[in-house]
XYZ file of C-alpha atoms in Angstrom:
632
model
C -3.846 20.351 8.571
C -1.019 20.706 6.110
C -0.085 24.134 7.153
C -0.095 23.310 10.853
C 1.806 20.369 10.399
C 4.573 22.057 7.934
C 4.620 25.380 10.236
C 4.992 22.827 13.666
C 8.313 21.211 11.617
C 9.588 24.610 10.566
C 9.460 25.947 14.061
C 11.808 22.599 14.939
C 8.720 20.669 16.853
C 9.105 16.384 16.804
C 5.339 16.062 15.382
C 3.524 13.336 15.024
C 0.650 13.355 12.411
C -2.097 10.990 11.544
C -3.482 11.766 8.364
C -5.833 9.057 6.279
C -5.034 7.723 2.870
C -4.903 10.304 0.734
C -4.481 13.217 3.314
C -1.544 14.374 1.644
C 1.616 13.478 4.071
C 4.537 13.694 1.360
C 3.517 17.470 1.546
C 4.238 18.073 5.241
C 7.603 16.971 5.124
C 8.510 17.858 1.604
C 7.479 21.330 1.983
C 9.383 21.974 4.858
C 12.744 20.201 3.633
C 12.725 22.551 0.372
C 12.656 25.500 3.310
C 15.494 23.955 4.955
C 19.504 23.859 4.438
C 21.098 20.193 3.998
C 18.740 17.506 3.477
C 15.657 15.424 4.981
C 16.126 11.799 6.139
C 12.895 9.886 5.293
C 12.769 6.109 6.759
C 10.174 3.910 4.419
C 9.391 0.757 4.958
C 8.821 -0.389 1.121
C 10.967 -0.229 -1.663
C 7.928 0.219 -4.375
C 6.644 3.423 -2.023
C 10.418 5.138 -1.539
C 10.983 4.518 -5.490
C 7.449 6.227 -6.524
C 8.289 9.013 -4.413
C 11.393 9.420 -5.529
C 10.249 9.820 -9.254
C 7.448 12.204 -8.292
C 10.375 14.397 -6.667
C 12.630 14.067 -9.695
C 9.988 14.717 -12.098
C 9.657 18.290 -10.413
C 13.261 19.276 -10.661
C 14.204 18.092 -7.198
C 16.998 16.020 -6.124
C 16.273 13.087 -4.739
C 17.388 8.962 -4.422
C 16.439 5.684 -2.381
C 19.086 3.172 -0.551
C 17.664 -0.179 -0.972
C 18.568 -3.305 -1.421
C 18.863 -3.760 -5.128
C 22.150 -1.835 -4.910
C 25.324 -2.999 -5.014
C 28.563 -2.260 -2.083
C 29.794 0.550 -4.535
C 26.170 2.230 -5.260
C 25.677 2.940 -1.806
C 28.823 4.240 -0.731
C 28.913 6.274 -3.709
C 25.223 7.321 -3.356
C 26.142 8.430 0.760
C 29.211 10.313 -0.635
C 26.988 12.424 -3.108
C 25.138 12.741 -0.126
C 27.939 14.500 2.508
C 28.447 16.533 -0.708
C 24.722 17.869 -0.458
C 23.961 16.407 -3.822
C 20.540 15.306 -2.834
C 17.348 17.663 -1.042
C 15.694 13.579 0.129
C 17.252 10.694 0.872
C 14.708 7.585 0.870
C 15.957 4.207 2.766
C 14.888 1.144 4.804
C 14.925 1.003 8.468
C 16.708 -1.999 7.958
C 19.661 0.280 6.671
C 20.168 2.468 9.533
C 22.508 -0.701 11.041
C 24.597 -1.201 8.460
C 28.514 -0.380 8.705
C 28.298 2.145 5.272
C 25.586 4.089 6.777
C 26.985 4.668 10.628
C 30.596 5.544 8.787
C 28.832 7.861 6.709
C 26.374 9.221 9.174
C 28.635 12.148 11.051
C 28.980 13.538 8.114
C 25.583 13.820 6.614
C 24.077 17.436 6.917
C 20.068 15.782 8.500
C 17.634 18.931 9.159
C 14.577 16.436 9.145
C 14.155 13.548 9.844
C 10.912 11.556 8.767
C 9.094 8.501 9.596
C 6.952 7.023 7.189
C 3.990 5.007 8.138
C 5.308 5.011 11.494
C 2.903 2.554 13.002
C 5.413 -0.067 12.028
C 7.613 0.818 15.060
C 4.565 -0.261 17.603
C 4.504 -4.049 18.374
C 0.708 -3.656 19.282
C 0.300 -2.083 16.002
C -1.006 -4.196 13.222
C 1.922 -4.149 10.771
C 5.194 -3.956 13.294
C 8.652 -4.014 11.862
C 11.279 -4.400 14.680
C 13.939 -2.669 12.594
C 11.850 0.327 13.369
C 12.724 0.314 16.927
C 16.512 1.229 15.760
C 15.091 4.795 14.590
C 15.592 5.548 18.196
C 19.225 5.074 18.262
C 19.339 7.014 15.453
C 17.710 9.708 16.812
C 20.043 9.688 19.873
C 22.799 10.232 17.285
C 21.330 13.306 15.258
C 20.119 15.705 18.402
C 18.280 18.685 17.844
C 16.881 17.687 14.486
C 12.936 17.753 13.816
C 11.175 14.768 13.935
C 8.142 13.875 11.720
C 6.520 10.728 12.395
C 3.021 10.137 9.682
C 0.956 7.115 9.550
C -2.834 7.102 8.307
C -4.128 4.520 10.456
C -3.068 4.122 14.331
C -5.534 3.720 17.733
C -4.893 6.090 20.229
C -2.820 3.142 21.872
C -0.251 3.041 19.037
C -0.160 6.554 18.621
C 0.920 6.850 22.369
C 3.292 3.813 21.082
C 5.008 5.678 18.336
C 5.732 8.634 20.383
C 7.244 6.524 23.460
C 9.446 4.166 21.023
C 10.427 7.324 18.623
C 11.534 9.508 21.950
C 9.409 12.177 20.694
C 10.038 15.378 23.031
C 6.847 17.495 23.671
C 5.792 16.454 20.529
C 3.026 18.505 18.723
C 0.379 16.023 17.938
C -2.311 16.286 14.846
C -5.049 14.287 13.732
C -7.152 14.926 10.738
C -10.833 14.182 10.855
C -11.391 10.388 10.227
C -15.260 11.528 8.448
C -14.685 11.496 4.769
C -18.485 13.346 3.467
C -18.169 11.973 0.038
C -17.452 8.250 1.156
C -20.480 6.171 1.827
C -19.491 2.432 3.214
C -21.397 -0.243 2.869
C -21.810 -3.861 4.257
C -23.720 -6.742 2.698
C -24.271 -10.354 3.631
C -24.928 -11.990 0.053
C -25.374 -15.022 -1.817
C -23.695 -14.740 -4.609
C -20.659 -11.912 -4.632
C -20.533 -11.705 -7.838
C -23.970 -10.739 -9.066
C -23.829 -8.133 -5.990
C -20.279 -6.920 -7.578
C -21.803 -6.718 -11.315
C -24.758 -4.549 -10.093
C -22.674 -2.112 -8.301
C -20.229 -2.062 -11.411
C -23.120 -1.357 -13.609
C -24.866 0.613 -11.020
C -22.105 3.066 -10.646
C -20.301 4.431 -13.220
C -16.039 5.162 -13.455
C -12.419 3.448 -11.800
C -12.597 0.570 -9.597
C -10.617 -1.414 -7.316
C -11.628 -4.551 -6.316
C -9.770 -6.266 -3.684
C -9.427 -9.945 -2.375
C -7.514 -12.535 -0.987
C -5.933 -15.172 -3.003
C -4.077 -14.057 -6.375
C -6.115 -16.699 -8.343
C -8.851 -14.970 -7.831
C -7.809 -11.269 -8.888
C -7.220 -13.448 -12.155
C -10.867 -15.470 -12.321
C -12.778 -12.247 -11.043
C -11.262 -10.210 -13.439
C -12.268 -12.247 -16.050
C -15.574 -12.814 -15.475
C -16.089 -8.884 -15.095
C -14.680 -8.723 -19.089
C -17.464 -11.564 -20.073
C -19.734 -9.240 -18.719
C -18.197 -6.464 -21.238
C -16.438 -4.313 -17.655
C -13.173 -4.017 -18.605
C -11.111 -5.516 -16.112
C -7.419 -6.002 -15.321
C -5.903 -8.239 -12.391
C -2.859 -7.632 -9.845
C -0.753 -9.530 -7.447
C 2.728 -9.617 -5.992
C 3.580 -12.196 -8.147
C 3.406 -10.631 -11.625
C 6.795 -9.755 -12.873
C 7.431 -6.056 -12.567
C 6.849 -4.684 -15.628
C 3.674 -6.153 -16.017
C 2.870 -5.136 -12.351
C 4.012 -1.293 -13.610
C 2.167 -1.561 -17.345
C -1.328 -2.913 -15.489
C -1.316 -0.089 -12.707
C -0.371 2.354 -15.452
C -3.148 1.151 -17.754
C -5.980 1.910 -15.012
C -4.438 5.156 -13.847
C -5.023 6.446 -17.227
C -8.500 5.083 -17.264
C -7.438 2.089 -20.244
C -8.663 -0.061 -17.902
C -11.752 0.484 -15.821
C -11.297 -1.983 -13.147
C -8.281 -3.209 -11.113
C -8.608 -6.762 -8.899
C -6.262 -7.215 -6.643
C -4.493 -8.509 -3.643
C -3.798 -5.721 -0.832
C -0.046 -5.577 -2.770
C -1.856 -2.922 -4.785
C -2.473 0.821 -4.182
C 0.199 2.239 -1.403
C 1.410 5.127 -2.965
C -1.075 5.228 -6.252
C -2.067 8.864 -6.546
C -5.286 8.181 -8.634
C -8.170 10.861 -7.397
C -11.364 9.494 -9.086
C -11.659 6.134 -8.095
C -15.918 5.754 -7.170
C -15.779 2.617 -6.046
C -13.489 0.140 -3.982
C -15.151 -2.878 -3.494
C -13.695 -5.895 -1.099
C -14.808 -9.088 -2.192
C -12.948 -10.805 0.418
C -13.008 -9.078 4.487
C -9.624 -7.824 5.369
C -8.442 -8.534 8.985
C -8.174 -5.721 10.494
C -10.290 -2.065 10.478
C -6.712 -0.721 9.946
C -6.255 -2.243 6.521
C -9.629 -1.437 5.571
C -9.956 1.987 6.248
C -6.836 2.333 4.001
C -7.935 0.571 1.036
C -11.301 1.899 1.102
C -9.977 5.371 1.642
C -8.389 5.150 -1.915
C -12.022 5.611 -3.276
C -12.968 9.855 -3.720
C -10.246 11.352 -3.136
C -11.264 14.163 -5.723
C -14.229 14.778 -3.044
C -17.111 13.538 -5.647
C -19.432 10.945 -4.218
C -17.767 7.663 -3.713
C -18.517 4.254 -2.544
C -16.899 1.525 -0.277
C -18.258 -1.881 -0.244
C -17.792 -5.001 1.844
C -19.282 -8.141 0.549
C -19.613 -11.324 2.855
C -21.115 -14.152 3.809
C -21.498 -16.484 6.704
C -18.706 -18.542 5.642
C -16.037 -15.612 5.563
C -17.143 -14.169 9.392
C -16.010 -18.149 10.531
C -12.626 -18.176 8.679
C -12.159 -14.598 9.789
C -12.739 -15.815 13.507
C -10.492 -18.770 12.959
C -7.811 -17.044 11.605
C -5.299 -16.338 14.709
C -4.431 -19.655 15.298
C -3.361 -19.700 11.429
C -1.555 -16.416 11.842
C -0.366 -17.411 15.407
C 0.981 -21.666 15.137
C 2.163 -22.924 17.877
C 6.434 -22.765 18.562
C 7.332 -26.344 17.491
C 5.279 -25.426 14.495
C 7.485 -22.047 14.001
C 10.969 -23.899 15.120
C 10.203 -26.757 12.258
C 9.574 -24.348 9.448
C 12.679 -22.281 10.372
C 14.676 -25.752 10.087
C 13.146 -26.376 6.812
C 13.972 -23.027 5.592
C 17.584 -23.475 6.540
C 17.863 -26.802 4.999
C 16.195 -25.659 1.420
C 18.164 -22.483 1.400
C 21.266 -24.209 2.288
C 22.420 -22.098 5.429
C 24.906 -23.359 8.154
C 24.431 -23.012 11.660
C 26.420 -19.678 12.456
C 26.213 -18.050 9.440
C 23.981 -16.168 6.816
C 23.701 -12.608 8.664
C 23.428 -9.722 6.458
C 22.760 -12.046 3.318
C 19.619 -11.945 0.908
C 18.436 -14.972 -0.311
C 16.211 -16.087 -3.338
C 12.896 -17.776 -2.146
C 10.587 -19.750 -4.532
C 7.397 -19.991 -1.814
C 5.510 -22.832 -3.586
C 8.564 -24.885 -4.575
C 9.619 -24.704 -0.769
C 5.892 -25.568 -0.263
C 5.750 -28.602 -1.945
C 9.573 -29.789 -1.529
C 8.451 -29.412 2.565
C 4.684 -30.688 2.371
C 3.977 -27.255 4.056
C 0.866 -25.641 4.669
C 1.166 -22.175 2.972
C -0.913 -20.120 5.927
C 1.716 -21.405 8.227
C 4.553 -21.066 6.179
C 3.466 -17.442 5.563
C 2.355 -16.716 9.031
C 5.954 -18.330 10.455
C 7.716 -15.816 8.135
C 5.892 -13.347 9.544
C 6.442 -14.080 13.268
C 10.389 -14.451 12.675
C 10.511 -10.929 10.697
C 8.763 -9.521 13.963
C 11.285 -11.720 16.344
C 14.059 -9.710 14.234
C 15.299 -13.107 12.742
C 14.803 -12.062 8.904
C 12.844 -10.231 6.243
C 10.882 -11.610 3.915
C 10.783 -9.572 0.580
C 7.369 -10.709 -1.357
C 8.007 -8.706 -4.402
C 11.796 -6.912 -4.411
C 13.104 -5.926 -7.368
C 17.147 -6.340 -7.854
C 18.032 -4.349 -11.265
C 20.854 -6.359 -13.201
C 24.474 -5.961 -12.309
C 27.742 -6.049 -14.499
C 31.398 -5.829 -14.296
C 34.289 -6.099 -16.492
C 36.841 -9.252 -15.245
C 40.161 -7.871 -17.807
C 42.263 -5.045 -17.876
C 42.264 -2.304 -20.654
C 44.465 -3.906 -22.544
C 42.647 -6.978 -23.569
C 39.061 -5.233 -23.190
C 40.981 -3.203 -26.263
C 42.046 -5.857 -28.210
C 38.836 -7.519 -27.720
C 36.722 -4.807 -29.374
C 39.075 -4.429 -31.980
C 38.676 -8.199 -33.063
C 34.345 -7.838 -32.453
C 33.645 -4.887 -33.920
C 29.905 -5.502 -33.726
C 30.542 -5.632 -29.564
C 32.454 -2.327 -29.349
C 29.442 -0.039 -29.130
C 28.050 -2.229 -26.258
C 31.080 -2.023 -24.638
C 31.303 1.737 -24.881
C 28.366 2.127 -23.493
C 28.843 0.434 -20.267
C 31.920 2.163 -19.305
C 30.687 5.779 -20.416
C 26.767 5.253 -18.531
C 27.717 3.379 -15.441
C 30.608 5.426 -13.227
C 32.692 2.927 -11.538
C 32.002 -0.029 -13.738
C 35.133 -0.950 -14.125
C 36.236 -1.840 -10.822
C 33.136 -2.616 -9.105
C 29.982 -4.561 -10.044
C 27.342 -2.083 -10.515
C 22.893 -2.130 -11.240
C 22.746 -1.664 -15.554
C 19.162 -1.087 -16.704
C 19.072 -3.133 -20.180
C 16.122 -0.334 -21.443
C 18.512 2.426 -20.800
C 21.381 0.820 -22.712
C 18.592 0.301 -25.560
C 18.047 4.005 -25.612
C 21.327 4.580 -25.871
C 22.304 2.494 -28.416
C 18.801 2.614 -30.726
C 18.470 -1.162 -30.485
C 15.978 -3.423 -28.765
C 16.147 -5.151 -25.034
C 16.391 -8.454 -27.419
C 20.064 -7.005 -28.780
C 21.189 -5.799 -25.741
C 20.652 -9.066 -23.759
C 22.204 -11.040 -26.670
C 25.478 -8.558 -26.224
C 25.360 -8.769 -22.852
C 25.569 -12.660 -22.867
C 28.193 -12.625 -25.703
C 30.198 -10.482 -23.735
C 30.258 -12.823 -20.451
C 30.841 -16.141 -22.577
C 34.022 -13.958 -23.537
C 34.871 -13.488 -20.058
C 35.218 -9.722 -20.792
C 32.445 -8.872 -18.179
C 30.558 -10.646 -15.209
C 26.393 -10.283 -15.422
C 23.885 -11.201 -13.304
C 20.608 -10.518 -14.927
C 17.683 -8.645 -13.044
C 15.819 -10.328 -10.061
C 12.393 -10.017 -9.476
C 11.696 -13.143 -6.977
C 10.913 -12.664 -3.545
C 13.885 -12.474 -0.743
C 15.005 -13.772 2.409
C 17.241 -11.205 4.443
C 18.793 -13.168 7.221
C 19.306 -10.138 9.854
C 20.702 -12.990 12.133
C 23.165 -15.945 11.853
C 21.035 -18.939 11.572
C 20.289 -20.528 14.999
C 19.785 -24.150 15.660
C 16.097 -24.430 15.300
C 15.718 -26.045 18.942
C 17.725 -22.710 20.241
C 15.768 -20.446 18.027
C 14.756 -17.235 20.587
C 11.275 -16.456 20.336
C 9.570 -13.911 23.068
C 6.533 -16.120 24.438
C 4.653 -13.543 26.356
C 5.160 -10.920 23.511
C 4.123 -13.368 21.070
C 0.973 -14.633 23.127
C 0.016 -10.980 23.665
C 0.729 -10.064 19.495
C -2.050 -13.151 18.620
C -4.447 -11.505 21.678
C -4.536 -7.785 20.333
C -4.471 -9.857 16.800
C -7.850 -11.119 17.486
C -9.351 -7.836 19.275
C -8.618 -6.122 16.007
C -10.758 -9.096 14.542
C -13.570 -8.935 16.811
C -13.905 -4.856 16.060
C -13.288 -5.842 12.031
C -16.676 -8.474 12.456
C -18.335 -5.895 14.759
C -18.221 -3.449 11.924
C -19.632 -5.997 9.326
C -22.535 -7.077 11.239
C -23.129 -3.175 12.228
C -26.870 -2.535 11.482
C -28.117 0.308 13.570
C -24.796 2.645 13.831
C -23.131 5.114 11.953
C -20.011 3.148 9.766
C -17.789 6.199 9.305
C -18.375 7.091 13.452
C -17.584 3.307 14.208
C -14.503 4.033 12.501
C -13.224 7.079 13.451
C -14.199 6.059 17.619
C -11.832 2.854 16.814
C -9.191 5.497 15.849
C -9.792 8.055 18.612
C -11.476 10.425 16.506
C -13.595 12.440 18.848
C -15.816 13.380 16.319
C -18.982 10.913 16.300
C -21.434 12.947 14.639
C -23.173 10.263 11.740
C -21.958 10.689 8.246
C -25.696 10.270 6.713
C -24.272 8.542 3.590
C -23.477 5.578 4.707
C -26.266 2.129 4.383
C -27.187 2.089 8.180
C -27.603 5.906 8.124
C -29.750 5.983 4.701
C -32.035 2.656 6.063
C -32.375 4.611 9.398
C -33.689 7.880 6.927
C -36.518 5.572 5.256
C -37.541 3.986 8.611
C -37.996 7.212 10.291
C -40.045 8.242 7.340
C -41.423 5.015 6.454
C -41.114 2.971 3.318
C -44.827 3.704 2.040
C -44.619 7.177 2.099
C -41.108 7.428 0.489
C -42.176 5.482 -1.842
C -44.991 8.059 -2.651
C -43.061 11.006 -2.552
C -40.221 10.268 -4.657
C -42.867 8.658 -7.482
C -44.076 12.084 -7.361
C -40.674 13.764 -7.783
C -39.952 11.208 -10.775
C -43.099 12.620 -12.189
C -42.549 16.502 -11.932
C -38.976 15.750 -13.151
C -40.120 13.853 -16.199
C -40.475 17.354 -17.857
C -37.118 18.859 -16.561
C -35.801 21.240 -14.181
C -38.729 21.964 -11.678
C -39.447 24.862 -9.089
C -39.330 23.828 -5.309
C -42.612 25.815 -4.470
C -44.360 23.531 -7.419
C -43.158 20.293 -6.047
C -44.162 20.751 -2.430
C -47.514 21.863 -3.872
C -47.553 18.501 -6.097
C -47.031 16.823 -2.558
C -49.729 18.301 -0.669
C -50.765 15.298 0.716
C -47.530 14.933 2.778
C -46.118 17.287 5.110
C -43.246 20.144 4.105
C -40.863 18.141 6.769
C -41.384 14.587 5.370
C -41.088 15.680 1.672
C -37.976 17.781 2.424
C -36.417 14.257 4.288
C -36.605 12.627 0.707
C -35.108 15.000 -0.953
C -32.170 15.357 1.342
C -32.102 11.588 1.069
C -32.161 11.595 -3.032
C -29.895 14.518 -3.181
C -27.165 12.335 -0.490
C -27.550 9.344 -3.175
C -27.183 11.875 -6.143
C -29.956 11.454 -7.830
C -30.838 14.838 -7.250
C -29.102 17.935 -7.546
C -29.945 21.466 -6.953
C -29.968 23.457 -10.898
C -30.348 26.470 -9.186
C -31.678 28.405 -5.763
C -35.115 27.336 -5.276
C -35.085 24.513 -8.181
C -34.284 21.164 -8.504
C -32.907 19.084 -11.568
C -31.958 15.153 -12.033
C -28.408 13.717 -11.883
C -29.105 10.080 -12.227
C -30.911 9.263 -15.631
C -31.154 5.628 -15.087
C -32.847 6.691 -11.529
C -35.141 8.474 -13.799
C -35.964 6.199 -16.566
C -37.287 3.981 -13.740
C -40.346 5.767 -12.896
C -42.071 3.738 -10.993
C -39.115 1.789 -9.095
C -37.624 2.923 -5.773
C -34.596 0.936 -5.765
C -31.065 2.864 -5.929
C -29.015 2.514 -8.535
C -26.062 2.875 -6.142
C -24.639 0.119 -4.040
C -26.917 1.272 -1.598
């Protein structure tokens, strides 16, 4: 629907599209934007997403930056001054942006043709990952008339969808929704014993990339680890790994260094990797939402692919308990908020507009907190528009020079060895001199043929001098305070809102446990009815659809037929008209129904018209065994 959707902008339509993971949304509004004059507007609600879209652009010759928070007072303004210029095609920021004082003084004189929301379920408070600094897009809107809207998201029920266009003031919005039904994905749910003997034989039952998703980050780290005893080479991923490492790992299993990646739900938004077979959740996500998008990161190249849920009794009653841990009770909520104050050291009355660095476990333990309500109270004052909590921002380091010319002179005169550093920084970094500005120590290393090891040496020197002020990178989680801090007894918190949030909360659980213990249904129809997708037609691939295929035909005489296939395709490539001869004792219909089935699980695949050939040798080598070698 990329053409639709890119035609429906040009012609100056607000659209609203809902395409799945992988659909390819950065097209419809890119496309479009290049055909424009001025510049497109996109609103993004993660720093990590804007910045990998951003380097895709810039990679292809195309002009194009992200406002976020890692930038200093002077960056922005002169980053919105390039922009009234028309120095830049995109402009990426936060929605938590649009408020500011720099952006508003800027905004009558930025030249908008589109505007574009990203993952624009956020702005619904029904939806299952609200922001409330989306609901400012609307003002925004109000302010920029007659300018295109674009609203994408890959996952929202027909009630959010109705949501997004109400709370964006879409007019007569042209609406499209690509099919839910992926062919090539089959999902699968199984109760188990042991996860990780289940895990192992799908590993070594299907070949190529992995993801493997679960909950806690000390288990991306043990799983991941036990996959390389068992020679699958295996890397692990969380929020908490420092950034480069996060950057090196994901790099490392795009180009297929690294077979398998375990990880929290922090990876894979905006990872463009096309032959990942299998994603496999070792751990049930809580809502259908997150699923489909993390399992929709499997195929995208169109080859057969698998998606796998693995449970067990255990996980369905901590699923079912889990909104009253992501829902405590106010006094709970009101305490933690004090206790935040008090370790972060903020007055009543002040601390709007400020970021804060958070250690989560030392606040933890310093508090005698339980971390599921710490997290979940975090959660409920980002969507009560008190703050925003930041899990793994990056804030590049920041320099500038405290002396005049004179002495910065003299200085480098008397430390020769310090003169090329200090060259450097005022010929890279516009502005340097009078403002503090972001330095990136690997750029400087380029620059001056060293190592980071030199530069950061330098770079201390030269602030034990006095000759410059620097603040070395960040990468710890945040605390934006978009409000002064309240007295916690005061602290304004929406009741009915918040009582309705935790009931639609644990609807979306109930449909995420109906889907587990699904046994006679379609999965991929299941899915796409929860979405509004009014096409139910079953996918066949999936484990209910291929168990309902052997019961129809019965497990006896499958058995039979495909020991007879194994048999004519021991000696190769083999004639259609000689098979259905070698199966004479079973009817045309019933032989052709295990074929279809075999050919679904690729094990078979058609060599040429009218002949058959094998694609799975280790289905083969088992001549006499009817068990898959797929997850299935």
């Amino acid at each position: 629907m990329q053409e639709e959707i890119i035609t429906s902008v040009l012609e100056g339509k607000d659209t609203l599209a809902i395409l799945p993971t992988g659909g390819g949304k950065s097209v419809c509004f890119q496309v479009p934007a290049l055909l424009m004059d001025g510049f497109c507007l996109v609103i993004s609600p993660l720093i990590a997403l804007m910045q990998d879209q951003v380097d895709a652009l810039l990679q292809k010759g195309i002009s194009a930056i992200a406002l976020h928070s890692g930038l200093s007072y002077y960056e922005v303004k002169k980053i919105l001054q390039q922009a009234t210029h028309g120095d830049y095609k995109f402009l990426y920021l936060s929605p938590e942006r649009l408020e500011t004082h720099l952006f508003k003084e800027y905004l009558p004189a930025l030249d908008i043709r589109l505007l574009v929301v990203d993952e624009a379920h956020c702005v619904s408070q029904w939806g299952y990952d609200f922001r409330p600094a989306y609901l400012k897009i609307a003002g925004l809107i109000n302010e920029i008339p007659d300018i295109p809207v674009l609203a994408l998201t890959a996952s929202a029920t027909p009630n959010v969808q109705q949501d997004i266009m109400d709370k964006l003031q879409l007019q007569k919005p042209a609406f499209f929704r690509q099919a839910f039904f992926r062919p090539n994905l089959s999902y699968s749910s199984f109760p188990v014993e042991s996860k990780m003997n289940k895990l192992l034989d799908i590993l070594t039952g299907v070949n190529g990339s992995s993801i493997v998703y679960c909950n806690s980050r000390k288990q991306t780290k043990e799983i991941a680890y036990t996959l390389n005893l068992h020679k699958i080479p295996a890397d692990f991923y969380h929020a908490g790994l420092i950034q480069e490492e996060r950057k090196q790992k994901q790099q490392d299993w795009i180009e297929n260094k690294m077979r398998v990646m375990v990880c929290t739900n922090a990876f894979g938004m905006g990872i463009d990797k096309a032959d990942v077979r299998t994603v496999v959740h070792y751990d049930i996500p809580e809502c259908l939402e997150n699923y489909y998008q993390e399992a929709g990161r499997a195929g995208r190249d169109g080859k057969k692919s698998y998606a796998v849920l693995l449970y067990q009794k255990e996980s369905i009653h901590n699923l079912k308990s889990l909104p009253d841990l992501r829902f405590p009770g106010i006094p709970e909520i009101k305490k933690i908020y004090q206790s935040l104050a008090d370790y972060l050291q903020i007055p009543v009355g002040i601390g709007e507009g400020q970021y804060y660095d958070f250690d989560f476990a030392a606040f933890r333990k310093n508090f005698l907190l339980d971390g599921w309500q710490v997290m979940s109270t975090l959660k409920v004052l980002e969507q009560e528009g008190h703050i925003t909590f930041s899990e793994n921002i990056f804030l590049p380091s920041q320099v500038s020079f405290l002396t005049n010319k004179d002495i910065i002179h003299e200085f480098a005169a008397a430390h020769p060895e310090l003169e090329p550093m200090i060259k450097s920084l005022l010929r890279t970094y516009e502005g340097i001199f009078d403002n503090r500005v972001s330095v990136y120590e690997k750029q400087l290393a380029r620059i001056g043929r060293t190592n980071i090891e030199d530069i950061l040496s330098k770079l201390q020197i030269l602030q034990s001098f006095g000759i410059i002020e620097y603040l070395p990178q960040k990468d710890t989680p945040q605390i934006h305070f978009l409000l002064n801090r309240a007295p916690a007894q005061h602290l304004m918190i929406n009741q009915d809102r918040y009582l309705e949030r935790k009931k639609i909360f644990q609807e979306r659980i109930e449909k995420m446990i109906q889907y587990i213990e699904l046994t006679n249904e379609c999965r991929s129809s299941f899915i796409g009815r929860y979405f509004g997708d009014p096409d139910n037609s079953d996918c066949g691939t999936c484990d209910n659809c291929l168990t309902k295929k052997r019961k129809n035909l019965g497990t006896k005489e499958f058995d039979a037929i495909e020991s007879l296939i194994k048999i004519q395709l021991q000696n190769g490539v083999f004639q259609l008209p000689d098979l259905l001869k070698a199966c004479k004792g079973f009817s045309e219909k019933k032989v052709w129904e295990v074929i279809d089935f075999l050919i679904a699980e690729e094990k078979l695949v058609y060599a040429e018209p009218g002949s058959l050939g094998v694609l799975s040798a280790n289905w083969l080598s088992s001549a006499l065994s009817s068990q898959s070698q797929s997850p299935q």
